[in-house]
Amino acid sequence: MRVLDLFSGIGGFSLGLERAGMETVAFCEYDEPCREVLRKHWPDIPIHEDVRNLDATQYRGSVGLVCGGYPCQPFSLAGKRQGEKDDRHLWPEFFRIIGECQPDWVLAENVAGHINMGLDQVLADLESEGYTTQPFVIPACAVDAP
């Protein structure tokens, strides 16, 4: 399966997905130091710089999975929890890209604070486009982290 990796960071999703037999066809990452890491490990994969400027129609019909961990700051218990009022609230851009690309699968990641602040909207958005949703909560202790 071919993957479009959004909010890519240093490629954690793609690393795991490629180990599962998938192929990353493009990244989208705003942070330049992270893009440097992506270029080092995936020198032949295109990197888009900003989801707000990404025209994902170019991937329609060629990508089976769109993945990403969109910014958590709007929902994090460690932050101000401004939700949609936070300029880092980029779920709408993620959702726009899903609509343009029309993948078979979507894999999205965020913090536990999102559960009672905005997750219902994310699930409703995906379901409005015909996706069946299944949220999972995976606490740090599930992987023996403190």
XYZ file of C-alpha atoms in Angstrom:
146
model
C 0.000 0.000 0.000
C 1.243 3.489 -0.878
C 1.327 6.108 1.905
C 1.111 9.908 2.084
C 2.706 10.867 5.422
C 1.534 14.231 6.840
C 2.961 16.059 9.865
C 5.825 13.651 9.309
C 8.284 14.745 11.982
C 11.342 12.539 11.471
C 9.358 9.742 9.801
C 8.182 7.530 12.651
C 4.946 6.505 10.965
C 6.684 5.774 7.676
C 9.416 3.783 9.375
C 6.855 1.480 10.958
C 4.568 1.338 7.935
C 7.454 0.500 5.615
C 8.501 -2.308 7.971
C 4.935 -3.596 7.511
C 5.438 -3.627 3.725
C 3.998 -0.228 2.797
C 5.656 2.395 0.582
C 5.857 6.092 1.443
C 5.342 8.219 -1.667
C 5.559 11.695 -0.067
C 6.016 13.498 3.224
C 4.684 16.824 4.445
C 6.623 18.441 7.289
C 6.814 22.101 8.316
C 9.956 21.952 10.493
C 13.238 22.272 8.559
C 15.407 20.209 10.944
C 12.866 17.385 10.639
C 12.920 17.727 6.835
C 16.719 17.342 6.970
C 16.303 14.016 8.772
C 13.666 12.899 6.257
C 15.960 13.816 3.340
C 18.800 11.838 4.912
C 16.781 8.652 5.387
C 14.440 8.960 2.370
C 16.506 10.918 -0.195
C 14.253 10.047 -3.133
C 10.873 10.805 -1.502
C 9.339 14.259 -2.122
C 8.783 16.448 0.940
C 6.037 19.073 0.938
C 6.650 21.840 3.451
C 3.208 22.970 4.625
C -0.100 21.103 4.741
C -1.889 24.419 4.199
C -0.349 24.617 0.708
C -0.466 20.940 -0.252
C -2.653 20.070 -3.251
C -3.298 16.393 -2.560
C -5.337 15.843 -5.721
C -2.026 14.760 -7.284
C -2.181 11.669 -5.054
C -5.808 10.745 -5.752
C -6.035 7.170 -6.909
C -2.400 6.411 -6.110
C -2.353 6.479 -2.298
C -4.156 3.927 -0.145
C -3.297 5.427 3.256
C -2.905 8.957 4.579
C -1.297 9.094 8.008
C -0.216 11.780 10.402
C -0.049 13.099 13.915
C -1.575 16.551 13.523
C -0.509 19.166 16.115
C -1.543 18.295 19.655
C -1.058 21.720 21.242
C -4.711 22.773 20.770
C -5.864 19.773 22.859
C -2.973 18.905 25.170
C -3.497 18.919 28.916
C -0.063 20.566 29.119
C -1.222 23.558 27.076
C -3.919 26.219 27.029
C -6.474 23.890 25.375
C -7.780 26.474 22.939
C -8.988 23.842 20.461
C -10.259 25.372 17.238
C -9.186 28.844 18.406
C -5.521 27.782 18.372
C -3.760 28.643 15.091
C -2.080 25.227 15.273
C -5.472 23.507 14.945
C -4.729 21.769 11.650
C -7.303 18.957 11.636
C -9.298 20.897 8.995
C -6.241 20.804 6.705
C -5.724 17.086 7.350
C -9.396 16.496 6.511
C -9.179 18.635 3.349
C -6.206 16.565 2.190
C -8.099 13.338 2.885
C -10.953 14.651 0.728
C -8.604 15.606 -2.092
C -6.626 12.369 -1.979
C -9.472 9.958 -1.161
C -7.384 7.164 0.383
C -8.899 3.866 1.442
C -7.463 4.251 4.942
C -6.652 7.090 7.359
C -4.339 6.742 10.356
C -4.368 9.759 12.672
C -2.622 10.230 16.016
C -3.059 12.743 18.808
C -2.950 13.199 22.594
C -5.420 11.896 25.162
C -6.645 15.443 25.797
C -8.208 15.341 22.332
C -10.707 12.702 23.478
C -12.967 15.224 25.202
C -11.971 18.190 23.063
C -12.514 17.833 19.337
C -12.296 14.090 18.721
C -16.055 13.839 18.153
C -15.708 16.349 15.299
C -12.804 14.409 13.769
C -14.812 11.176 13.861
C -17.921 12.894 12.472
C -15.892 14.457 9.656
C -14.417 11.099 8.655
C -17.768 9.331 8.890
C -19.353 12.055 6.714
C -16.967 10.948 3.956
C -17.876 7.273 4.328
C -15.055 6.145 6.599
C -15.724 3.774 9.480
C -13.852 5.037 12.520
C -12.286 3.242 15.469
C -10.383 5.305 18.038
C -7.809 3.594 20.243
C -6.231 4.858 23.447
C -2.719 3.530 23.900
C -1.229 4.744 27.173
C 2.531 4.968 27.678
C 2.410 2.106 30.164
C 1.159 -0.165 27.339
C 4.685 -0.063 25.921
C 6.422 -0.093 29.315
C 7.138 3.640 29.241
C 6.858 5.658 32.477
